[in-house]
PDB file of C-alpha atoms in Angstrom:
ATOM      1  CA  MET A   1      -5.629  27.269  -2.598  1.00  0.00           C
ATOM      2  CA  VAL A   2      -8.084  24.801  -1.020  1.00  0.00           C
ATOM      3  CA  GLU A   3     -10.327  25.454   1.952  1.00  0.00           C
ATOM      4  CA  ALA A   4     -12.682  22.632   2.884  1.00  0.00           C
ATOM      5  CA  LEU A   5     -14.839  23.193   5.945  1.00  0.00           C
ATOM      6  CA  GLY A   6     -17.150  20.621   7.523  1.00  0.00           C
ATOM      7  CA  VAL A   7     -17.559  18.637   4.289  1.00  0.00           C
ATOM      8  CA  GLU A   8     -20.130  15.861   4.557  1.00  0.00           C
ATOM      9  CA  LYS A   9     -21.239  13.397   1.893  1.00  0.00           C
ATOM     10  CA  TRP A  10     -24.004  10.821   2.095  1.00  0.00           C
ATOM     11  CA  TYR A  11     -25.032   8.006  -0.239  1.00  0.00           C
ATOM     12  CA  GLY A  12     -28.565   7.335   0.941  1.00  0.00           C
ATOM     13  CA  SER A  13     -28.301   6.372   4.613  1.00  0.00           C
ATOM     14  CA  LEU A  14     -24.534   5.798   4.413  1.00  0.00           C
ATOM     15  CA  GLN A  15     -22.334   8.714   5.431  1.00  0.00           C
ATOM     16  CA  ILE A  16     -19.090   8.701   3.439  1.00  0.00           C
ATOM     17  CA  LEU A  17     -17.518  11.971   4.612  1.00  0.00           C
ATOM     18  CA  LYS A  18     -17.977  13.069   8.218  1.00  0.00           C
ATOM     19  CA  GLY A  19     -17.106  16.729   8.501  1.00  0.00           C
ATOM     20  CA  ILE A  20     -13.785  16.989   6.650  1.00  0.00           C
ATOM     21  CA  ASP A  21     -11.712  20.100   7.355  1.00  0.00           C
ATOM     22  CA  LEU A  22      -8.644  20.640   5.164  1.00  0.00           C
ATOM     23  CA  VAL A  23      -6.624  23.646   4.045  1.00  0.00           C
ATOM     24  CA  VAL A  24      -4.041  23.349   1.249  1.00  0.00           C
ATOM     25  CA  ARG A  25      -1.710  26.294   0.717  1.00  0.00           C
ATOM     26  CA  PRO A  26      -0.495  27.379  -2.759  1.00  0.00           C
ATOM     27  CA  GLY A  27       2.458  25.254  -3.832  1.00  0.00           C
ATOM     28  CA  GLU A  28       1.826  22.624  -1.160  1.00  0.00           C
ATOM     29  CA  VAL A  29       1.766  18.889  -1.856  1.00  0.00           C
ATOM     30  CA  VAL A  30      -0.741  17.039   0.325  1.00  0.00           C
ATOM     31  CA  CYS A  31      -0.988  13.243   0.217  1.00  0.00           C
ATOM     32  CA  LEU A  32      -4.197  11.558   1.390  1.00  0.00           C
ATOM     33  CA  ILE A  33      -3.546   8.070   2.716  1.00  0.00           C
ATOM     34  CA  GLY A  34      -5.748   5.502   4.410  1.00  0.00           C
ATOM     35  CA  PRO A  35      -7.543   2.199   3.909  1.00  0.00           C
ATOM     36  CA  SER A  36      -9.906   1.525   1.012  1.00  0.00           C
ATOM     37  CA  GLY A  37     -13.359   2.892   1.761  1.00  0.00           C
ATOM     38  CA  SER A  38     -12.072   5.683   3.979  1.00  0.00           C
ATOM     39  CA  GLY A  39     -13.501   8.427   1.732  1.00  0.00           C
ATOM     40  CA  LYS A  40     -10.242   9.649   0.146  1.00  0.00           C
ATOM     41  CA  THR A  41     -11.364   9.397  -3.493  1.00  0.00           C
ATOM     42  CA  THR A  42     -14.833  10.734  -2.714  1.00  0.00           C
ATOM     43  CA  PHE A  43     -13.307  13.772  -1.032  1.00  0.00           C
ATOM     44  CA  LEU A  44     -10.912  14.315  -3.931  1.00  0.00           C
ATOM     45  CA  ARG A  45     -13.823  14.203  -6.388  1.00  0.00           C
ATOM     46  CA  CYS A  46     -15.701  16.724  -4.249  1.00  0.00           C
ATOM     47  CA  LEU A  47     -12.816  19.185  -4.686  1.00  0.00           C
ATOM     48  CA  ASN A  48     -13.674  19.623  -8.377  1.00  0.00           C
ATOM     49  CA  HIS A  49     -17.404  18.975  -7.990  1.00  0.00           C
ATOM     50  CA  LEU A  50     -17.413  15.582  -9.688  1.00  0.00           C
ATOM     51  CA  GLU A  51     -19.282  14.688  -6.509  1.00  0.00           C
ATOM     52  CA  THR A  52     -21.670  17.087  -4.803  1.00  0.00           C
ATOM     53  CA  ILE A  53     -21.465  17.660  -1.062  1.00  0.00           C
ATOM     54  CA  ASP A  54     -24.379  17.507   1.359  1.00  0.00           C
ATOM     55  CA  SER A  55     -23.010  19.854   4.003  1.00  0.00           C
ATOM     56  CA  GLY A  56     -20.082  22.206   4.501  1.00  0.00           C
ATOM     57  CA  GLN A  57     -18.263  24.180   1.841  1.00  0.00           C
ATOM     58  CA  ILE A  58     -15.258  23.980  -0.476  1.00  0.00           C
ATOM     59  CA  LEU A  59     -13.404  26.984  -1.865  1.00  0.00           C
ATOM     60  CA  ILE A  60     -10.686  26.769  -4.519  1.00  0.00           C
ATOM     61  CA  ASP A  61      -8.499  29.858  -4.679  1.00  0.00           C
ATOM     62  CA  GLY A  62     -11.227  31.793  -2.885  1.00  0.00           C
ATOM     63  CA  ASP A  63     -14.129  30.706  -5.112  1.00  0.00           C
ATOM     64  CA  TYR A  64     -16.827  28.174  -4.315  1.00  0.00           C
ATOM     65  CA  ILE A  65     -16.508  25.155  -6.576  1.00  0.00           C
ATOM     66  CA  GLY A  66     -19.856  24.176  -8.044  1.00  0.00           C
ATOM     67  CA  TYR A  67     -21.842  26.742  -6.067  1.00  0.00           C
ATOM     68  CA  ARG A  68     -22.442  30.442  -5.575  1.00  0.00           C
ATOM     69  CA  ARG A  69     -23.456  32.033  -2.295  1.00  0.00           C
ATOM     70  CA  SER A  70     -26.977  33.445  -2.422  1.00  0.00           C
ATOM     71  CA  GLU A  71     -27.697  35.387   0.757  1.00  0.00           C
ATOM     72  CA  ASP A  72     -27.359  32.816   3.562  1.00  0.00           C
ATOM     73  CA  HIS A  73     -27.182  29.591   1.491  1.00  0.00           C
ATOM     74  CA  LEU A  74     -25.270  28.005  -1.381  1.00  0.00           C
ATOM     75  CA  GLN A  75     -26.931  27.594  -4.767  1.00  0.00           C
ATOM     76  CA  GLU A  76     -25.561  25.032  -7.238  1.00  0.00           C
ATOM     77  CA  LEU A  77     -24.273  26.470 -10.499  1.00  0.00           C
ATOM     78  CA  GLY A  78     -25.410  25.347 -13.950  1.00  0.00           C
ATOM     79  CA  PRO A  79     -23.321  22.813 -15.906  1.00  0.00           C
ATOM     80  CA  ARG A  80     -21.611  25.464 -18.059  1.00  0.00           C
ATOM     81  CA  GLU A  81     -20.518  27.530 -15.038  1.00  0.00           C
ATOM     82  CA  ILE A  82     -19.343  24.406 -13.200  1.00  0.00           C
ATOM     83  CA  CYS A  83     -17.187  23.400 -16.168  1.00  0.00           C
ATOM     84  CA  LYS A  84     -15.741  26.903 -16.347  1.00  0.00           C
ATOM     85  CA  ARG A  85     -14.651  26.836 -12.710  1.00  0.00           C
ATOM     86  CA  ARG A  86     -13.380  23.283 -13.066  1.00  0.00           C
ATOM     87  CA  GLU A  87     -10.917  24.397 -15.785  1.00  0.00           C
ATOM     88  CA  GLN A  88      -8.512  25.599 -13.095  1.00  0.00           C
ATOM     89  CA  ILE A  89      -8.266  22.123 -11.550  1.00  0.00           C
ATOM     90  CA  GLY A  90      -6.375  19.367 -13.348  1.00  0.00           C
ATOM     91  CA  MET A  91      -7.252  15.776 -12.471  1.00  0.00           C
ATOM     92  CA  VAL A  92      -5.468  12.518 -13.196  1.00  0.00           C
ATOM     93  CA  PHE A  93      -7.514   9.364 -12.694  1.00  0.00           C
ATOM     94  CA  GLN A  94      -6.611   5.800 -11.818  1.00  0.00           C
ATOM     95  CA  HIS A  95      -7.433   4.454 -15.281  1.00  0.00           C
ATOM     96  CA  PHE A  96      -6.046   7.186 -17.599  1.00  0.00           C
ATOM     97  CA  ASN A  97      -9.348   8.032 -19.406  1.00  0.00           C
ATOM     98  CA  LEU A  98      -7.601   8.837 -22.696  1.00  0.00           C
ATOM     99  CA  PHE A  99      -9.640   8.928 -25.900  1.00  0.00           C
ATOM    100  CA  PRO A 100      -8.618   5.665 -27.639  1.00  0.00           C
ATOM    101  CA  HIS A 101      -9.516   6.860 -31.158  1.00  0.00           C
ATOM    102  CA  MET A 102      -7.252   9.929 -30.902  1.00  0.00           C
ATOM    103  CA  THR A 103      -3.481  10.143 -31.093  1.00  0.00           C
ATOM    104  CA  VAL A 104      -1.550  11.292 -28.044  1.00  0.00           C
ATOM    105  CA  LEU A 105      -1.191  14.767 -29.581  1.00  0.00           C
ATOM    106  CA  GLU A 106      -4.903  14.944 -30.357  1.00  0.00           C
ATOM    107  CA  ASN A 107      -5.720  13.940 -26.772  1.00  0.00           C
ATOM    108  CA  LEU A 108      -3.619  16.826 -25.497  1.00  0.00           C
ATOM    109  CA  ILE A 109      -5.042  19.541 -27.746  1.00  0.00           C
ATOM    110  CA  GLU A 110      -8.719  18.533 -27.492  1.00  0.00           C
ATOM    111  CA  ALA A 111      -9.561  20.558 -24.382  1.00  0.00           C
ATOM    112  CA  PRO A 112      -7.390  23.645 -25.022  1.00  0.00           C
ATOM    113  CA  THR A 113      -8.783  24.086 -28.553  1.00  0.00           C
ATOM    114  CA  GLY A 114     -12.356  23.059 -27.767  1.00  0.00           C
ATOM    115  CA  VAL A 115     -12.827  24.667 -24.351  1.00  0.00           C
ATOM    116  CA  MET A 116     -10.296  27.477 -24.116  1.00  0.00           C
ATOM    117  CA  LYS A 117     -10.357  28.263 -27.877  1.00  0.00           C
ATOM    118  CA  VAL A 118      -6.563  28.136 -28.118  1.00  0.00           C
ATOM    119  CA  PRO A 119      -5.449  28.201 -31.786  1.00  0.00           C
ATOM    120  CA  VAL A 120      -4.529  24.725 -33.009  1.00  0.00           C
ATOM    121  CA  LYS A 121      -0.958  25.721 -33.848  1.00  0.00           C
ATOM    122  CA  SER A 122      -0.344  27.106 -30.359  1.00  0.00           C
ATOM    123  CA  ALA A 123      -2.035  24.121 -28.727  1.00  0.00           C
ATOM    124  CA  LYS A 124       0.171  21.697 -30.661  1.00  0.00           C
ATOM    125  CA  GLU A 125       3.322  23.592 -29.706  1.00  0.00           C
ATOM    126  CA  GLN A 126       2.334  23.504 -26.055  1.00  0.00           C
ATOM    127  CA  ALA A 127       1.383  19.818 -26.291  1.00  0.00           C
ATOM    128  CA  LEU A 128       4.726  18.858 -27.776  1.00  0.00           C
ATOM    129  CA  SER A 129       6.492  20.810 -25.041  1.00  0.00           C
ATOM    130  CA  LEU A 130       4.478  18.968 -22.373  1.00  0.00           C
ATOM    131  CA  LEU A 131       5.175  15.590 -23.971  1.00  0.00           C
ATOM    132  CA  LYS A 132       8.873  16.403 -23.895  1.00  0.00           C
ATOM    133  CA  ARG A 133       8.505  17.344 -20.236  1.00  0.00           C
ATOM    134  CA  VAL A 134       7.050  13.916 -19.372  1.00  0.00           C
ATOM    135  CA  GLY A 135       9.561  12.099 -21.565  1.00  0.00           C
ATOM    136  CA  LEU A 136       7.202  11.109 -24.380  1.00  0.00           C
ATOM    137  CA  ALA A 137       8.018  13.490 -27.240  1.00  0.00           C
ATOM    138  CA  GLU A 138       8.446  10.535 -29.605  1.00  0.00           C
ATOM    139  CA  LYS A 139       4.915   9.265 -28.877  1.00  0.00           C
ATOM    140  CA  ALA A 140       3.001  12.312 -30.156  1.00  0.00           C
ATOM    141  CA  HIS A 141       1.447  10.434 -33.082  1.00  0.00           C
ATOM    142  CA  ALA A 142       0.953   7.089 -31.334  1.00  0.00           C
ATOM    143  CA  TYR A 143      -2.454   5.917 -30.128  1.00  0.00           C
ATOM    144  CA  PRO A 144      -3.164   5.069 -26.470  1.00  0.00           C
ATOM    145  CA  GLY A 145      -3.476   1.393 -27.363  1.00  0.00           C
ATOM    146  CA  ASP A 146       0.188   1.411 -28.412  1.00  0.00           C
ATOM    147  CA  LEU A 147       1.408   2.691 -25.028  1.00  0.00           C
ATOM    148  CA  SER A 148       2.318   0.995 -21.768  1.00  0.00           C
ATOM    149  CA  GLY A 149       0.314   1.811 -18.660  1.00  0.00           C
ATOM    150  CA  GLY A 150       3.045   4.110 -17.376  1.00  0.00           C
ATOM    151  CA  GLN A 151       3.178   5.952 -20.677  1.00  0.00           C
ATOM    152  CA  LYS A 152      -0.609   6.361 -20.712  1.00  0.00           C
ATOM    153  CA  GLN A 153      -0.534   7.851 -17.228  1.00  0.00           C
ATOM    154  CA  ARG A 154       2.241  10.277 -18.193  1.00  0.00           C
ATOM    155  CA  VAL A 155       0.141  11.331 -21.195  1.00  0.00           C
ATOM    156  CA  ALA A 156      -2.818  11.820 -18.843  1.00  0.00           C
ATOM    157  CA  ILE A 157      -0.679  14.098 -16.655  1.00  0.00           C
ATOM    158  CA  ALA A 158       0.442  16.088 -19.703  1.00  0.00           C
ATOM    159  CA  ARG A 159      -3.171  16.372 -20.873  1.00  0.00           C
ATOM    160  CA  ALA A 160      -4.240  17.792 -17.505  1.00  0.00           C
ATOM    161  CA  LEU A 161      -1.355  20.278 -17.581  1.00  0.00           C
ATOM    162  CA  ALA A 162      -2.397  21.435 -21.056  1.00  0.00           C
ATOM    163  CA  MET A 163      -5.254  23.352 -19.421  1.00  0.00           C
ATOM    164  CA  LYS A 164      -2.738  25.309 -17.301  1.00  0.00           C
ATOM    165  CA  PRO A 165      -4.434  24.446 -14.005  1.00  0.00           C
ATOM    166  CA  LYS A 166      -3.852  26.193 -10.697  1.00  0.00           C
ATOM    167  CA  MET A 167      -3.730  22.858  -8.932  1.00  0.00           C
ATOM    168  CA  MET A 168      -3.609  19.143  -9.706  1.00  0.00           C
ATOM    169  CA  LEU A 169      -5.586  16.283  -8.193  1.00  0.00           C
ATOM    170  CA  PHE A 170      -4.280  12.718  -8.470  1.00  0.00           C
ATOM    171  CA  ASP A 171      -6.525   9.754  -7.657  1.00  0.00           C
ATOM    172  CA  GLU A 172      -4.245   6.766  -6.985  1.00  0.00           C
ATOM    173  CA  PRO A 173      -2.382   7.421 -10.254  1.00  0.00           C
ATOM    174  CA  THR A 174      -0.143   4.343  -9.948  1.00  0.00           C
ATOM    175  CA  SER A 175      -2.556   1.736  -8.587  1.00  0.00           C
ATOM    176  CA  ALA A 176      -3.467   0.357 -12.031  1.00  0.00           C
ATOM    177  CA  LEU A 177       0.177   0.036 -13.111  1.00  0.00           C
ATOM    178  CA  ASP A 178       2.527  -2.917 -13.068  1.00  0.00           C
ATOM    179  CA  PRO A 179       5.144  -2.405 -10.325  1.00  0.00           C
ATOM    180  CA  GLU A 180       7.989  -1.759 -12.769  1.00  0.00           C
ATOM    181  CA  LEU A 181       6.059   1.157 -14.330  1.00  0.00           C
ATOM    182  CA  VAL A 182       5.226   2.975 -11.093  1.00  0.00           C
ATOM    183  CA  GLY A 183       8.560   4.761 -10.833  1.00  0.00           C
ATOM    184  CA  GLU A 184       8.300   6.564 -14.168  1.00  0.00           C
ATOM    185  CA  VAL A 185       4.967   8.131 -13.190  1.00  0.00           C
ATOM    186  CA  LEU A 186       6.123   9.076  -9.694  1.00  0.00           C
ATOM    187  CA  ALA A 187       9.212  10.718 -11.213  1.00  0.00           C
ATOM    188  CA  VAL A 188       7.004  12.990 -13.351  1.00  0.00           C
ATOM    189  CA  MET A 189       4.878  13.853 -10.303  1.00  0.00           C
ATOM    190  CA  ASN A 190       8.021  14.541  -8.286  1.00  0.00           C
ATOM    191  CA  ASP A 191       9.281  16.926 -10.984  1.00  0.00           C
ATOM    192  CA  LEU A 192       5.881  18.627 -11.093  1.00  0.00           C
ATOM    193  CA  ALA A 193       5.904  19.146  -7.330  1.00  0.00           C
ATOM    194  CA  ALA A 194       9.377  20.671  -7.602  1.00  0.00           C
ATOM    195  CA  THR A 195       7.983  23.390  -9.905  1.00  0.00           C
ATOM    196  CA  GLY A 196       5.644  24.580  -7.143  1.00  0.00           C
ATOM    197  CA  MET A 197       2.407  23.070  -8.444  1.00  0.00           C
ATOM    198  CA  THR A 198      -0.253  22.687  -5.761  1.00  0.00           C
ATOM    199  CA  MET A 199      -1.078  18.977  -5.596  1.00  0.00           C
ATOM    200  CA  VAL A 200      -3.526  16.800  -3.666  1.00  0.00           C
ATOM    201  CA  VAL A 201      -2.659  13.140  -4.136  1.00  0.00           C
ATOM    202  CA  VAL A 202      -4.575  10.053  -3.043  1.00  0.00           C
ATOM    203  CA  THR A 203      -1.897   7.396  -2.879  1.00  0.00           C
ATOM    204  CA  HIS A 204      -0.762   4.106  -1.350  1.00  0.00           C
ATOM    205  CA  GLU A 205       2.860   4.883  -2.261  1.00  0.00           C
ATOM    206  CA  MET A 206       4.296   5.658   1.163  1.00  0.00           C
ATOM    207  CA  GLY A 207       7.773   6.256  -0.251  1.00  0.00           C
ATOM    208  CA  PHE A 208       6.427   8.969  -2.547  1.00  0.00           C
ATOM    209  CA  ALA A 209       4.420  10.526   0.283  1.00  0.00           C
ATOM    210  CA  ARG A 210       7.454  10.531   2.568  1.00  0.00           C
ATOM    211  CA  GLN A 211       9.696  12.071  -0.077  1.00  0.00           C
ATOM    212  CA  VAL A 212       7.449  14.608  -1.819  1.00  0.00           C
ATOM    213  CA  ALA A 213       4.550  15.546   0.469  1.00  0.00           C
ATOM    214  CA  ASP A 214       4.638  18.680   2.573  1.00  0.00           C
ATOM    215  CA  ARG A 215       1.797  17.189   4.568  1.00  0.00           C
ATOM    216  CA  VAL A 216       0.266  13.744   4.908  1.00  0.00           C
ATOM    217  CA  VAL A 217      -3.393  13.348   5.868  1.00  0.00           C
ATOM    218  CA  PHE A 218      -4.525   9.968   7.178  1.00  0.00           C
ATOM    219  CA  MET A 219      -8.231   9.273   6.655  1.00  0.00           C
ATOM    220  CA  ALA A 220     -10.337   6.422   7.990  1.00  0.00           C
ATOM    221  CA  ASP A 221     -14.102   5.888   8.152  1.00  0.00           C
ATOM    222  CA  GLY A 222     -14.819   9.195   6.426  1.00  0.00           C
ATOM    223  CA  ALA A 223     -12.829  11.359   8.832  1.00  0.00           C
ATOM    224  CA  VAL A 224      -9.373  12.914   9.135  1.00  0.00           C
ATOM    225  CA  ILE A 225      -7.639  10.942  11.867  1.00  0.00           C
ATOM    226  CA  GLU A 226      -4.151  12.441  11.756  1.00  0.00           C
ATOM    227  CA  SER A 227      -2.413  15.157   9.754  1.00  0.00           C
ATOM    228  CA  GLY A 228       1.094  16.536   9.675  1.00  0.00           C
ATOM    229  CA  PRO A 229       4.469  16.353   7.940  1.00  0.00           C
ATOM    230  CA  PRO A 230       5.588  12.899   6.705  1.00  0.00           C
ATOM    231  CA  SER A 231       8.152  12.691   9.502  1.00  0.00           C
ATOM    232  CA  GLN A 232       5.265  12.807  11.964  1.00  0.00           C
ATOM    233  CA  VAL A 233       2.406  10.910  10.326  1.00  0.00           C
ATOM    234  CA  ILE A 234       4.404   8.176   8.556  1.00  0.00           C
ATOM    235  CA  ASP A 235       7.500   7.858  10.709  1.00  0.00           C
ATOM    236  CA  ASN A 236       6.070   8.698  14.134  1.00  0.00           C
ATOM    237  CA  PRO A 237       2.257   8.327  14.061  1.00  0.00           C
ATOM    238  CA  GLN A 238       0.377   9.084  17.258  1.00  0.00           C
ATOM    239  CA  ASN A 239      -3.086   7.670  16.590  1.00  0.00           C
ATOM    240  CA  LYS A 240      -3.670   3.944  17.088  1.00  0.00           C
ATOM    241  CA  ARG A 241      -5.632   3.690  13.821  1.00  0.00           C
ATOM    242  CA  THR A 242      -2.768   5.299  11.869  1.00  0.00           C
ATOM    243  CA  ILE A 243      -0.235   2.957  13.472  1.00  0.00           C
ATOM    244  CA  GLU A 244      -2.299  -0.100  12.544  1.00  0.00           C
ATOM    245  CA  PHE A 245      -2.669   1.029   8.918  1.00  0.00           C
ATOM    246  CA  LEU A 246       1.032   1.772   8.465  1.00  0.00           C
ATOM    247  CA  LYS A 247       2.035  -1.570   9.980  1.00  0.00           C
ATOM    248  CA  ALA A 248      -0.116  -3.234   7.310  1.00  0.00           C
ATOM    249  CA  VAL A 249       1.231  -1.317   4.310  1.00  0.00           C
ATOM    250  CA  LEU A 250       4.903  -0.675   5.104  1.00  0.00           C
TER     251      LEU A 250
END
């Protein structure tokens, strides 16, 4: 589903990503862990072309994301084509990004009706089904300002699923939540993983990574330091840098 080869990213003279190689198979859950500033979020944003890359390549389900190959080089697509390819990738951000002037239901149907031209009636039926799935059927006509942080994040997950993506990206989805609200969001993500959704998750929740991830990737200083199943990377790390990080967070 994801093939990233030699991905590099620079901000001026500062190199953020230093040749990232990562393959994610269909249905796999991969958790990216590591200290702040290690490049995890930047890499995640490169997967759906919210950030451009300076070297290497990224393919999603066999297609370049944000580019087309022209003879021996990659040519960036126009905004319309980029948006079209991005439709297959759902993303949930740290800070929800819901439209505050729209009800929960309106937030969920905005993209399917506006982008995919789904009839409003069908979009509403799907939205209500998704809200039921995340345990928020009774909040369809509430506004984001009336919801708790955990409820907002569950709405954000439902909104991303409304586009019927091939894979989901999560950028520290619980880091902005009060501790007592974290569990309700992780439960929804756990259920989603159980359905076979391909997921790449930037997280500091080691318990979630240990329980749900098929593979854990530890990043530091813009590079992949260690990668493997949770039983290896979290419970029996081999690299000194990984050991130091886990001692600090566990």
